Amino acid sequence: MKNQRTRHFAIALAACLAAPPAFALEIDPKVTPEIAIGGRIVATFDQTWQNGPGSGDSTKLDIADSSLLFGFSKYLFDSESYGFATFGIKAPEDDTDLEDDIYLHQAFAGIGGPAYEVKMGRSRLPNGLIAFPTIRDDDLVDFVYVGNGQSNAEAEEYQIFGGLGQASWWAMPNLRFSGALLAQTETNLAAKRQSSSDVNGSSVTLAYEIPEALMVAPGVRFAGLTGYFQNLDALGTAPKDEAFALIGALSLNLNGNPEGEWSLDVQGIYQDGAKVSALAERFERRRAESMGVAASLRFLYRPYLQTRGEAAITVAWKDYRNFSNASAFSIVPTYAYRLGSGIDFFTQYQYTENDSLLETATGIDSEHKFVLGFVFAFDHIFNESVGERGSILNLEHDAFNFGPISGGH
């Protein structure tokens, strides 16, 4: 009997050792996520003429701002909230000092529900409120975004994107509160490299928004206010300091005709700047006390509520308040025609002029830039199973979009 029990124990022990590891009573359901894929190809012919001591004309074919995005989402166990993740890459300008040929501009994960959303990773910084109708997001980067005072790089990507942990709460369907901790890209002048992991800023936003589908009468469609704080390390001759910026924006429906709509977008930025003694370096201009305003008047042509064309004119002005003759002005008329679903033809002219001090700092007195080209955009959802969160392309700049910049989809 004893030998039999010993033999049974040995057999059971051998079976346990041979079996794959398992967790007792653990049932992990395999849930296929909803998958969204989207992208934009921006292909243009650019002709630039410059005047000034550092001027230079150029003619090029440009695919900057072309991007590819992948999004994933699942419901949480409570079936009302959801989890999500997004990964996106974009093509930068060919002639900037960006460290990579392809830039990872979206890589974040988070959770959300009917009245809240929390995300963490790399995405668009909350340093601007209005989506202006230019072909590319960075056409007016020095006017419509709070500058990154930690970066001396030329690359616009370091001004628009960065690390963040952001939480948003909708007190009412049209009223949103958002707060974020930021990890803006930092320049190490000695090592001549960029890093973007240290938390060096924060922001808080209060926004009122009525979706276009619910707002066809003339009136306020969007109003927002953002406080943007930067904790700046010493860089070059500039000491360690702090900078605070206030961003205010308003979007108005002017005529209440959805088939031929006139709208006006206005944004102002005041930055109570850090200590700088000159404006010769990019980081000095991004840290300095400044005031700027941008406004866009546009006409959207949508017969039978199908978008066919847009004509817009955008003007922007910025002044560095502690320096004389240090203002800049830009005017940008843009025309877009929709050839098919997601296929647009664009043409744009931009004139920018710098006052004498900025001419000395940048080497440019004035610049004329003519752009002509096409944009092809697409998005598709596989295994659609999570409540409507909008197109993944809402993460990207689109000249047809108006009102607030979207930070998600």
mmCIF file of C-alpha atoms in Angstrom:
data_model
loop_
_atom_site.group_PDB
_atom_site.id
_atom_site.type_symbol
_atom_site.label_atom_id
_atom_site.label_comp_id
_atom_site.label_asym_id
_atom_site.label_seq_id
_atom_site.Cartn_x
_atom_site.Cartn_y
_atom_site.Cartn_z
ATOM 1 C CA MET A 1 0.000 0.000 0.000
ATOM 2 C CA LYS A 2 2.827 2.320 0.902
ATOM 3 C CA ASN A 3 4.588 1.584 -2.389
ATOM 4 C CA GLN A 4 1.370 2.288 -4.276
ATOM 5 C CA ARG A 5 0.905 5.701 -2.583
ATOM 6 C CA THR A 6 4.535 6.521 -3.302
ATOM 7 C CA ARG A 7 4.096 5.612 -6.966
ATOM 8 C CA HIS A 8 0.931 7.773 -7.255
ATOM 9 C CA PHE A 9 2.702 10.734 -5.627
ATOM 10 C CA ALA A 10 5.653 10.372 -8.001
ATOM 11 C CA ILE A 11 3.338 10.307 -11.021
ATOM 12 C CA ALA A 12 1.475 13.426 -9.810
ATOM 13 C CA LEU A 13 4.732 15.267 -9.115
ATOM 14 C CA ALA A 14 6.073 14.422 -12.569
ATOM 15 C CA ALA A 15 2.842 15.655 -14.176
ATOM 16 C CA CYS A 16 3.070 18.977 -12.307
ATOM 17 C CA LEU A 17 6.690 19.464 -13.336
ATOM 18 C CA ALA A 18 5.924 18.693 -16.979
ATOM 19 C CA ALA A 19 2.808 20.891 -17.184
ATOM 20 C CA PRO A 20 3.121 24.545 -18.320
ATOM 21 C CA PRO A 21 2.871 27.180 -15.586
ATOM 22 C CA ALA A 22 -0.660 28.368 -14.810
ATOM 23 C CA PHE A 23 -2.461 30.680 -12.444
ATOM 24 C CA ALA A 24 -5.155 29.039 -10.376
ATOM 25 C CA LEU A 25 -8.691 30.015 -11.426
ATOM 26 C CA GLU A 26 -7.424 32.783 -13.767
ATOM 27 C CA ILE A 27 -9.520 33.242 -16.897
ATOM 28 C CA ASP A 28 -8.143 35.958 -19.165
ATOM 29 C CA PRO A 29 -10.530 36.616 -22.052
ATOM 30 C CA LYS A 30 -8.899 37.471 -25.345
ATOM 31 C CA VAL A 31 -10.606 40.669 -26.486
ATOM 32 C CA THR A 32 -9.757 41.905 -29.968
ATOM 33 C CA PRO A 33 -9.373 45.702 -29.911
ATOM 34 C CA GLU A 34 -11.023 48.160 -32.226
ATOM 35 C CA ILE A 35 -8.279 49.201 -34.650
ATOM 36 C CA ALA A 36 -8.173 52.543 -36.443
ATOM 37 C CA ILE A 37 -5.675 53.361 -39.150
ATOM 38 C CA GLY A 38 -5.323 56.744 -40.810
ATOM 39 C CA GLY A 39 -2.864 58.901 -42.629
ATOM 40 C CA ARG A 40 -2.226 61.966 -44.744
ATOM 41 C CA ILE A 41 0.125 62.536 -47.648
ATOM 42 C CA VAL A 42 0.924 66.220 -48.067
ATOM 43 C CA ALA A 43 2.821 66.768 -51.314
ATOM 44 C CA THR A 44 3.518 70.334 -52.431
ATOM 45 C CA PHE A 45 5.678 72.456 -54.682
ATOM 46 C CA ASP A 46 7.211 75.275 -52.600
ATOM 47 C CA GLN A 47 8.827 78.433 -53.973
ATOM 48 C CA THR A 48 10.417 80.832 -51.464
ATOM 49 C CA TRP A 49 11.972 84.269 -51.972
ATOM 50 C CA GLN A 50 13.744 86.030 -49.091
ATOM 51 C CA ASN A 51 15.232 89.481 -48.534
ATOM 52 C CA GLY A 52 17.859 90.291 -45.922
ATOM 53 C CA PRO A 53 21.495 89.592 -45.000
ATOM 54 C CA GLY A 54 20.859 85.909 -44.425
ATOM 55 C CA SER A 55 18.345 85.450 -47.223
ATOM 56 C CA GLY A 56 18.212 82.690 -49.768
ATOM 57 C CA ASP A 57 15.714 81.603 -52.396
ATOM 58 C CA SER A 58 14.627 77.992 -52.725
ATOM 59 C CA THR A 59 12.503 75.745 -54.922
ATOM 60 C CA LYS A 60 11.576 72.301 -53.617
ATOM 61 C CA LEU A 61 9.117 69.444 -53.558
ATOM 62 C CA ASP A 62 7.952 68.993 -49.981
ATOM 63 C CA ILE A 63 6.250 66.051 -48.219
ATOM 64 C CA ALA A 64 6.603 67.441 -44.679
ATOM 65 C CA ASP A 65 3.640 66.784 -42.344
ATOM 66 C CA SER A 66 2.746 63.545 -44.123
ATOM 67 C CA SER A 67 1.816 61.064 -41.400
ATOM 68 C CA LEU A 68 0.619 57.554 -40.550
ATOM 69 C CA LEU A 69 -1.438 56.770 -37.427
ATOM 70 C CA PHE A 70 -2.591 53.594 -35.688
ATOM 71 C CA GLY A 71 -5.161 53.633 -32.875
ATOM 72 C CA PHE A 72 -6.424 50.846 -30.614
ATOM 73 C CA SER A 73 -9.267 50.862 -28.095
ATOM 74 C CA LYS A 74 -11.199 48.454 -25.861
ATOM 75 C CA TYR A 75 -13.934 48.770 -23.278
ATOM 76 C CA LEU A 76 -12.945 48.443 -19.634
ATOM 77 C CA PHE A 77 -14.727 46.009 -17.351
ATOM 78 C CA ASP A 78 -17.483 48.533 -16.537
ATOM 79 C CA SER A 79 -18.523 48.626 -20.238
ATOM 80 C CA GLU A 80 -18.906 52.432 -20.248
ATOM 81 C CA SER A 81 -15.284 53.480 -19.939
ATOM 82 C CA TYR A 82 -12.626 52.557 -22.471
ATOM 83 C CA GLY A 83 -8.884 52.197 -22.800
ATOM 84 C CA PHE A 84 -6.960 53.437 -25.823
ATOM 85 C CA ALA A 85 -3.500 53.709 -27.327
ATOM 86 C CA THR A 86 -2.209 55.571 -30.373
ATOM 87 C CA PHE A 87 1.031 55.389 -32.316
ATOM 88 C CA GLY A 88 1.909 57.848 -35.093
ATOM 89 C CA ILE A 89 4.864 58.910 -37.232
ATOM 90 C CA LYS A 90 5.310 61.933 -39.489
ATOM 91 C CA ALA A 91 7.724 63.235 -42.089
ATOM 92 C CA PRO A 92 9.589 66.390 -40.984
ATOM 93 C CA GLU A 93 11.085 69.149 -43.125
ATOM 94 C CA ASP A 94 14.174 68.024 -45.094
ATOM 95 C CA ASP A 95 16.372 70.978 -44.184
ATOM 96 C CA THR A 96 15.917 71.281 -40.402
ATOM 97 C CA ASP A 97 18.028 70.019 -37.502
ATOM 98 C CA LEU A 98 15.581 67.311 -36.409
ATOM 99 C CA GLU A 99 17.626 64.357 -35.172
ATOM 100 C CA ASP A 100 15.540 61.719 -37.000
ATOM 101 C CA ASP A 101 14.341 61.337 -40.594
ATOM 102 C CA ILE A 102 10.973 60.116 -39.282
ATOM 103 C CA TYR A 103 9.527 61.710 -36.157
ATOM 104 C CA LEU A 104 7.453 59.796 -33.592
ATOM 105 C CA HIS A 105 4.871 62.465 -32.820
ATOM 106 C CA GLN A 106 2.111 60.332 -31.271
ATOM 107 C CA ALA A 107 2.738 57.523 -28.760
ATOM 108 C CA PHE A 108 0.310 57.558 -25.852
ATOM 109 C CA ALA A 109 -2.098 55.381 -23.875
ATOM 110 C CA GLY A 110 -4.980 56.206 -21.585
ATOM 111 C CA ILE A 111 -8.505 55.621 -20.382
ATOM 112 C CA GLY A 112 -11.704 57.584 -20.833
ATOM 113 C CA GLY A 113 -15.436 57.642 -20.331
ATOM 114 C CA PRO A 114 -18.541 59.771 -20.975
ATOM 115 C CA ALA A 115 -17.221 62.699 -18.891
ATOM 116 C CA TYR A 116 -13.466 62.201 -18.512
ATOM 117 C CA GLU A 117 -10.284 61.212 -20.303
ATOM 118 C CA VAL A 118 -6.731 60.626 -19.063
ATOM 119 C CA LYS A 119 -3.742 60.008 -21.313
ATOM 120 C CA MET A 120 0.018 59.759 -20.966
ATOM 121 C CA GLY A 121 2.868 59.639 -23.478
ATOM 122 C CA ARG A 122 3.900 61.831 -26.414
ATOM 123 C CA SER A 123 1.361 63.934 -28.247
ATOM 124 C CA ARG A 124 0.465 67.490 -29.192
ATOM 125 C CA LEU A 125 1.341 70.039 -26.518
ATOM 126 C CA PRO A 126 -1.508 72.243 -25.197
ATOM 127 C CA ASN A 127 0.345 75.419 -26.244
ATOM 128 C CA GLY A 128 -2.240 76.601 -28.778
ATOM 129 C CA LEU A 129 -6.046 76.614 -28.940
ATOM 130 C CA ILE A 130 -7.164 77.357 -32.512
ATOM 131 C CA ALA A 131 -6.643 75.323 -35.702
ATOM 132 C CA PHE A 132 -5.867 77.934 -38.360
ATOM 133 C CA PRO A 133 -6.590 77.158 -42.053
ATOM 134 C CA THR A 134 -3.018 76.947 -43.339
ATOM 135 C CA ILE A 135 -1.824 73.979 -45.391
ATOM 136 C CA ARG A 136 0.688 72.874 -42.757
ATOM 137 C CA ASP A 137 0.457 73.062 -38.987
ATOM 138 C CA ASP A 138 3.782 74.885 -38.661
ATOM 139 C CA ASP A 139 3.246 77.620 -41.273
ATOM 140 C CA LEU A 140 2.624 80.121 -38.449
ATOM 141 C CA VAL A 141 4.398 78.273 -35.642
ATOM 142 C CA ASP A 142 6.098 81.388 -34.220
ATOM 143 C CA PHE A 143 2.775 83.247 -34.014
ATOM 144 C CA VAL A 144 0.126 80.746 -32.892
ATOM 145 C CA TYR A 145 1.980 78.536 -30.366
ATOM 146 C CA VAL A 146 3.726 79.315 -27.111
ATOM 147 C CA GLY A 147 7.417 78.796 -27.919
ATOM 148 C CA ASN A 148 9.390 76.034 -26.217
ATOM 149 C CA GLY A 149 11.985 77.981 -24.231
ATOM 150 C CA GLN A 150 13.963 74.802 -23.513
ATOM 151 C CA SER A 151 14.769 74.182 -27.185
ATOM 152 C CA ASN A 152 17.200 75.985 -29.482
ATOM 153 C CA ALA A 153 16.454 73.627 -32.379
ATOM 154 C CA GLU A 154 15.046 74.856 -35.667
ATOM 155 C CA ALA A 155 12.697 71.855 -36.012
ATOM 156 C CA GLU A 156 9.064 72.866 -35.549
ATOM 157 C CA GLU A 157 8.227 69.387 -34.223
ATOM 158 C CA TYR A 158 9.955 70.254 -30.935
ATOM 159 C CA GLN A 159 7.606 73.246 -30.610
ATOM 160 C CA ILE A 160 4.336 71.431 -31.258
ATOM 161 C CA PHE A 161 4.838 67.940 -29.780
ATOM 162 C CA GLY A 162 6.248 66.602 -26.529
ATOM 163 C CA GLY A 163 5.638 64.366 -23.548
ATOM 164 C CA LEU A 164 2.611 64.944 -21.368
ATOM 165 C CA GLY A 165 0.281 63.452 -18.800
ATOM 166 C CA GLN A 166 -3.123 65.049 -19.304
ATOM 167 C CA ALA A 167 -6.515 64.722 -17.627
ATOM 168 C CA SER A 168 -9.764 66.209 -18.957
ATOM 169 C CA TRP A 169 -13.163 66.431 -17.305
ATOM 170 C CA TRP A 170 -16.439 67.610 -18.859
ATOM 171 C CA ALA A 171 -18.462 69.358 -16.138
ATOM 172 C CA MET A 172 -21.205 69.709 -18.748
ATOM 173 C CA PRO A 173 -21.334 68.411 -22.331
ATOM 174 C CA ASN A 174 -20.032 71.775 -23.592
ATOM 175 C CA LEU A 175 -17.682 72.731 -20.731
ATOM 176 C CA ARG A 176 -14.256 71.103 -20.345
ATOM 177 C CA PHE A 177 -11.496 71.419 -17.752
ATOM 178 C CA SER A 178 -8.038 70.043 -18.615
ATOM 179 C CA GLY A 179 -4.758 69.913 -16.745
ATOM 180 C CA ALA A 180 -1.399 68.551 -17.878
ATOM 181 C CA LEU A 181 2.188 67.966 -16.796
ATOM 182 C CA LEU A 182 4.575 68.542 -19.716
ATOM 183 C CA ALA A 183 7.941 67.184 -20.824
ATOM 184 C CA GLN A 184 9.001 69.591 -23.571
ATOM 185 C CA THR A 185 12.035 68.767 -25.679
ATOM 186 C CA GLU A 186 15.242 70.242 -24.216
ATOM 187 C CA THR A 187 18.398 71.288 -26.033
ATOM 188 C CA ASN A 188 21.797 70.343 -24.612
ATOM 189 C CA LEU A 189 24.073 72.895 -26.276
ATOM 190 C CA ALA A 190 27.297 71.195 -25.149
ATOM 191 C CA ALA A 191 26.325 67.745 -26.413
ATOM 192 C CA LYS A 192 24.396 69.164 -29.411
ATOM 193 C CA ARG A 193 21.470 66.840 -28.816
ATOM 194 C CA GLN A 194 17.810 66.933 -27.778
ATOM 195 C CA SER A 195 16.034 65.105 -24.935
ATOM 196 C CA SER A 196 12.353 64.993 -24.019
ATOM 197 C CA SER A 197 11.789 63.044 -20.805
ATOM 198 C CA ASP A 198 12.135 65.533 -17.912
ATOM 199 C CA VAL A 199 8.941 67.155 -16.640
ATOM 200 C CA ASN A 200 9.485 70.886 -17.170
ATOM 201 C CA GLY A 201 6.065 72.484 -17.492
ATOM 202 C CA SER A 202 2.342 72.370 -16.833
ATOM 203 C CA SER A 203 -0.893 73.751 -18.219
ATOM 204 C CA VAL A 204 -4.536 74.221 -17.303
ATOM 205 C CA THR A 205 -7.389 74.850 -19.775
ATOM 206 C CA LEU A 206 -11.016 75.910 -19.516
ATOM 207 C CA ALA A 207 -12.942 75.533 -22.779
ATOM 208 C CA TYR A 208 -16.528 75.990 -23.959
ATOM 209 C CA GLU A 209 -17.435 74.259 -27.211
ATOM 210 C CA ILE A 210 -20.593 73.521 -29.149
ATOM 211 C CA PRO A 211 -20.222 70.906 -31.931
ATOM 212 C CA GLU A 212 -20.974 72.151 -35.426
ATOM 213 C CA ALA A 213 -23.920 69.760 -35.755
ATOM 214 C CA LEU A 214 -25.609 71.546 -32.832
ATOM 215 C CA MET A 215 -24.495 75.077 -33.690
ATOM 216 C CA VAL A 216 -25.785 76.270 -37.061
ATOM 217 C CA ALA A 217 -27.016 79.679 -35.909
ATOM 218 C CA PRO A 218 -24.644 82.644 -35.728
ATOM 219 C CA GLY A 219 -22.767 82.894 -32.452
ATOM 220 C CA VAL A 220 -19.906 81.584 -30.352
ATOM 221 C CA ARG A 221 -18.869 78.082 -31.334
ATOM 222 C CA PHE A 222 -15.749 77.866 -29.154
ATOM 223 C CA ALA A 223 -14.143 79.906 -26.387
ATOM 224 C CA GLY A 224 -11.048 78.820 -24.492
ATOM 225 C CA LEU A 225 -8.462 80.004 -21.996
ATOM 226 C CA THR A 226 -5.156 78.251 -21.213
ATOM 227 C CA GLY A 227 -2.456 78.987 -18.671
ATOM 228 C CA TYR A 228 0.899 77.551 -19.789
ATOM 229 C CA PHE A 229 3.853 77.359 -17.390
ATOM 230 C CA GLN A 230 7.491 76.535 -18.260
ATOM 231 C CA ASN A 231 10.254 75.757 -15.749
ATOM 232 C CA LEU A 232 13.357 76.702 -17.754
ATOM 233 C CA ASP A 233 16.888 75.468 -17.085
ATOM 234 C CA ALA A 234 19.876 77.667 -17.851
ATOM 235 C CA LEU A 235 20.605 77.647 -21.582
ATOM 236 C CA GLY A 236 23.433 79.568 -23.242
ATOM 237 C CA THR A 237 23.589 83.001 -21.625
ATOM 238 C CA ALA A 238 20.016 82.757 -20.250
ATOM 239 C CA PRO A 239 19.792 81.794 -16.555
ATOM 240 C CA LYS A 240 17.442 79.304 -14.952
ATOM 241 C CA ASP A 241 14.033 80.968 -14.862
ATOM 242 C CA GLU A 242 10.294 80.543 -15.253
ATOM 243 C CA ALA A 243 7.879 81.684 -17.952
ATOM 244 C CA PHE A 244 4.099 81.880 -17.911
ATOM 245 C CA ALA A 245 1.847 82.362 -20.937
ATOM 246 C CA LEU A 246 -1.860 83.042 -21.200
ATOM 247 C CA ILE A 247 -3.689 81.884 -24.344
ATOM 248 C CA GLY A 248 -7.212 83.044 -25.190
ATOM 249 C CA ALA A 249 -9.246 82.057 -28.237
ATOM 250 C CA LEU A 250 -12.674 82.550 -29.767
ATOM 251 C CA SER A 251 -14.384 80.923 -32.767
ATOM 252 C CA LEU A 252 -17.508 82.528 -34.247
ATOM 253 C CA ASN A 253 -20.108 81.368 -36.745
ATOM 254 C CA LEU A 254 -20.901 84.591 -38.610
ATOM 255 C CA ASN A 255 -23.854 83.835 -40.859
ATOM 256 C CA GLY A 256 -25.537 80.564 -39.833
ATOM 257 C CA ASN A 257 -25.611 79.080 -43.325
ATOM 258 C CA PRO A 258 -24.118 75.544 -43.239
ATOM 259 C CA GLU A 259 -23.943 75.379 -47.058
ATOM 260 C CA GLY A 260 -21.982 78.624 -47.372
ATOM 261 C CA GLU A 261 -20.529 79.375 -43.980
ATOM 262 C CA TRP A 262 -18.521 82.417 -42.920
ATOM 263 C CA SER A 263 -16.514 81.984 -39.718
ATOM 264 C CA LEU A 264 -13.953 83.963 -37.731
ATOM 265 C CA ASP A 265 -11.242 82.502 -35.480
ATOM 266 C CA VAL A 266 -9.165 84.706 -33.170
ATOM 267 C CA GLN A 267 -6.380 83.782 -30.767
ATOM 268 C CA GLY A 268 -4.125 85.888 -28.566
ATOM 269 C CA ILE A 269 -1.015 84.871 -26.587
ATOM 270 C CA TYR A 270 0.704 86.900 -23.900
ATOM 271 C CA GLN A 271 3.920 85.514 -22.428
ATOM 272 C CA ASP A 272 5.395 86.956 -19.247
ATOM 273 C CA GLY A 273 8.836 85.943 -20.364
ATOM 274 C CA ALA A 274 12.040 84.752 -18.762
ATOM 275 C CA LYS A 275 15.253 86.771 -18.567
ATOM 276 C CA VAL A 276 17.018 87.201 -21.927
ATOM 277 C CA SER A 277 19.468 89.907 -22.988
ATOM 278 C CA ALA A 278 19.060 89.533 -26.772
ATOM 279 C CA LEU A 279 16.972 87.863 -29.470
ATOM 280 C CA ALA A 280 19.796 86.412 -31.568
ATOM 281 C CA GLU A 281 19.168 82.772 -30.583
ATOM 282 C CA ARG A 282 15.933 80.850 -31.128
ATOM 283 C CA PHE A 283 15.611 79.928 -27.467
ATOM 284 C CA GLU A 284 15.922 83.620 -26.538
ATOM 285 C CA ARG A 285 13.023 84.558 -28.804
ATOM 286 C CA ARG A 286 10.983 81.686 -27.355
ATOM 287 C CA ARG A 287 11.685 82.776 -23.764
ATOM 288 C CA ALA A 288 11.309 86.549 -24.166
ATOM 289 C CA GLU A 289 8.267 88.479 -23.038
ATOM 290 C CA SER A 290 5.956 88.771 -26.028
ATOM 291 C CA MET A 291 2.429 89.439 -27.196
ATOM 292 C CA GLY A 292 0.845 88.005 -30.330
ATOM 293 C CA VAL A 293 -2.524 87.899 -32.083
ATOM 294 C CA ALA A 294 -3.724 85.798 -35.010
ATOM 295 C CA ALA A 295 -7.091 85.921 -36.789
ATOM 296 C CA SER A 296 -8.586 83.982 -39.660
ATOM 297 C CA LEU A 297 -11.634 84.760 -41.769
ATOM 298 C CA ARG A 298 -12.835 81.864 -43.886
ATOM 299 C CA PHE A 299 -15.633 80.871 -46.232
ATOM 300 C CA LEU A 300 -16.562 77.189 -46.403
ATOM 301 C CA TYR A 301 -18.506 76.100 -49.492
ATOM 302 C CA ARG A 302 -20.648 73.002 -48.805
ATOM 303 C CA PRO A 303 -23.516 72.476 -51.252
ATOM 304 C CA TYR A 304 -25.948 69.849 -49.937
ATOM 305 C CA LEU A 305 -23.709 69.734 -46.793
ATOM 306 C CA GLN A 306 -20.843 68.191 -48.748
ATOM 307 C CA THR A 307 -17.554 70.085 -48.432
ATOM 308 C CA ARG A 308 -16.300 71.290 -51.806
ATOM 309 C CA GLY A 309 -14.045 74.266 -51.156
ATOM 310 C CA GLU A 310 -12.637 76.782 -48.737
ATOM 311 C CA ALA A 311 -11.164 80.260 -49.076
ATOM 312 C CA ALA A 312 -9.453 81.841 -46.079
ATOM 313 C CA ILE A 313 -7.155 84.666 -45.109
ATOM 314 C CA THR A 314 -5.103 84.586 -41.920
ATOM 315 C CA VAL A 315 -3.164 87.475 -40.406
ATOM 316 C CA ALA A 316 -0.741 87.237 -37.480
ATOM 317 C CA TRP A 317 1.351 89.711 -35.497
ATOM 318 C CA LYS A 318 3.883 89.304 -32.676
ATOM 319 C CA ASP A 319 5.847 91.843 -30.654
ATOM 320 C CA TYR A 320 8.750 91.299 -28.234
ATOM 321 C CA ARG A 321 7.825 93.874 -25.637
ATOM 322 C CA ASN A 322 11.211 94.450 -23.985
ATOM 323 C CA PHE A 323 12.970 95.236 -27.279
ATOM 324 C CA SER A 324 12.512 98.099 -29.723
ATOM 325 C CA ASN A 325 11.851 97.373 -33.412
ATOM 326 C CA ALA A 326 11.180 93.713 -32.626
ATOM 327 C CA SER A 327 7.821 92.945 -34.207
ATOM 328 C CA ALA A 328 6.851 90.483 -36.937
ATOM 329 C CA PHE A 329 3.816 90.317 -39.219
ATOM 330 C CA SER A 330 2.472 87.612 -41.533
ATOM 331 C CA ILE A 331 -0.489 87.366 -43.925
ATOM 332 C CA VAL A 332 -1.574 84.056 -45.458
ATOM 333 C CA PRO A 333 -4.361 83.675 -48.033
ATOM 334 C CA THR A 334 -5.242 80.008 -48.623
ATOM 335 C CA TYR A 335 -7.533 78.299 -51.119
ATOM 336 C CA ALA A 336 -8.543 74.643 -51.009
ATOM 337 C CA TYR A 337 -10.761 72.617 -53.341
ATOM 338 C CA ARG A 338 -12.009 69.111 -52.572
ATOM 339 C CA LEU A 339 -11.592 66.861 -55.594
ATOM 340 C CA GLY A 340 -12.956 63.756 -53.888
ATOM 341 C CA SER A 341 -13.461 62.255 -50.456
ATOM 342 C CA GLY A 342 -10.225 63.030 -48.612
ATOM 343 C CA ILE A 343 -8.478 64.350 -51.747
ATOM 344 C CA ASP A 344 -7.803 68.090 -51.746
ATOM 345 C CA PHE A 345 -6.025 70.585 -53.959
ATOM 346 C CA PHE A 346 -4.339 73.495 -52.139
ATOM 347 C CA THR A 347 -2.694 76.740 -53.030
ATOM 348 C CA GLN A 348 -1.298 79.250 -50.552
ATOM 349 C CA TYR A 349 0.750 82.430 -50.464
ATOM 350 C CA GLN A 350 2.496 83.672 -47.324
ATOM 351 C CA TYR A 351 4.192 87.020 -46.771
ATOM 352 C CA THR A 352 6.185 87.602 -43.570
ATOM 353 C CA GLU A 353 8.009 90.780 -42.540
ATOM 354 C CA ASN A 354 10.368 91.395 -39.598
ATOM 355 C CA ASP A 355 11.264 94.695 -37.979
ATOM 356 C CA SER A 356 14.915 95.766 -37.987
ATOM 357 C CA LEU A 357 15.959 94.025 -34.739
ATOM 358 C CA LEU A 358 14.400 90.730 -35.810
ATOM 359 C CA GLU A 359 15.966 91.148 -39.250
ATOM 360 C CA THR A 360 19.370 91.334 -37.556
ATOM 361 C CA ALA A 361 18.567 88.326 -35.326
ATOM 362 C CA THR A 362 17.149 86.079 -38.053
ATOM 363 C CA GLY A 363 18.919 87.418 -41.145
ATOM 364 C CA ILE A 364 15.519 87.820 -42.853
ATOM 365 C CA ASP A 365 13.839 91.137 -43.577
ATOM 366 C CA SER A 366 10.903 89.740 -45.551
ATOM 367 C CA GLU A 367 9.842 86.448 -47.092
ATOM 368 C CA HIS A 368 7.440 85.452 -49.856
ATOM 369 C CA LYS A 369 6.394 81.791 -50.035
ATOM 370 C CA PHE A 370 4.116 80.222 -52.637
ATOM 371 C CA VAL A 371 2.812 76.675 -52.109
ATOM 372 C CA LEU A 372 0.845 74.469 -54.520
ATOM 373 C CA GLY A 373 -0.037 70.817 -54.043
ATOM 374 C CA PHE A 374 -2.296 67.951 -53.015
ATOM 375 C CA VAL A 375 -3.363 66.297 -49.763
ATOM 376 C CA PHE A 376 -4.608 62.703 -49.717
ATOM 377 C CA ALA A 377 -6.156 61.596 -46.409
ATOM 378 C CA PHE A 378 -7.693 58.277 -45.384
ATOM 379 C CA ASP A 379 -8.943 56.524 -42.270
ATOM 380 C CA HIS A 380 -10.616 53.208 -41.590
ATOM 381 C CA ILE A 381 -11.811 51.278 -38.546
ATOM 382 C CA PHE A 382 -11.541 47.506 -38.142
ATOM 383 C CA ASN A 383 -13.627 45.555 -35.600
ATOM 384 C CA GLU A 384 -15.680 48.618 -34.708
ATOM 385 C CA SER A 385 -16.830 47.875 -31.176
ATOM 386 C CA VAL A 386 -16.188 50.944 -28.995
ATOM 387 C CA GLY A 387 -18.535 53.931 -28.916
ATOM 388 C CA GLU A 388 -17.903 56.691 -31.444
ATOM 389 C CA ARG A 389 -14.717 58.624 -30.597
ATOM 390 C CA GLY A 390 -14.296 60.423 -33.907
ATOM 391 C CA SER A 391 -11.744 59.957 -36.664
ATOM 392 C CA ILE A 392 -8.134 59.272 -35.742
ATOM 393 C CA LEU A 393 -7.272 62.037 -38.217
ATOM 394 C CA ASN A 394 -8.559 64.539 -35.654
ATOM 395 C CA LEU A 395 -5.070 64.256 -34.171
ATOM 396 C CA GLU A 396 -3.640 65.812 -37.338
ATOM 397 C CA HIS A 397 -3.818 69.338 -38.710
ATOM 398 C CA ASP A 398 -6.421 69.840 -41.448
ATOM 399 C CA ALA A 399 -6.975 73.200 -43.128
ATOM 400 C CA PHE A 400 -10.700 72.437 -43.396
ATOM 401 C CA ASN A 401 -11.051 72.098 -39.626
ATOM 402 C CA PHE A 402 -12.085 75.184 -37.714
ATOM 403 C CA GLY A 403 -12.305 76.158 -34.084
ATOM 404 C CA PRO A 404 -10.351 74.290 -31.403
ATOM 405 C CA ILE A 405 -7.295 72.114 -31.908
ATOM 406 C CA SER A 406 -8.233 68.517 -31.156
ATOM 407 C CA GLY A 407 -6.001 66.564 -28.799
ATOM 408 C CA GLY A 408 -7.574 63.175 -29.411
ATOM 409 C CA HIS A 409 -10.053 61.180 -31.479
#
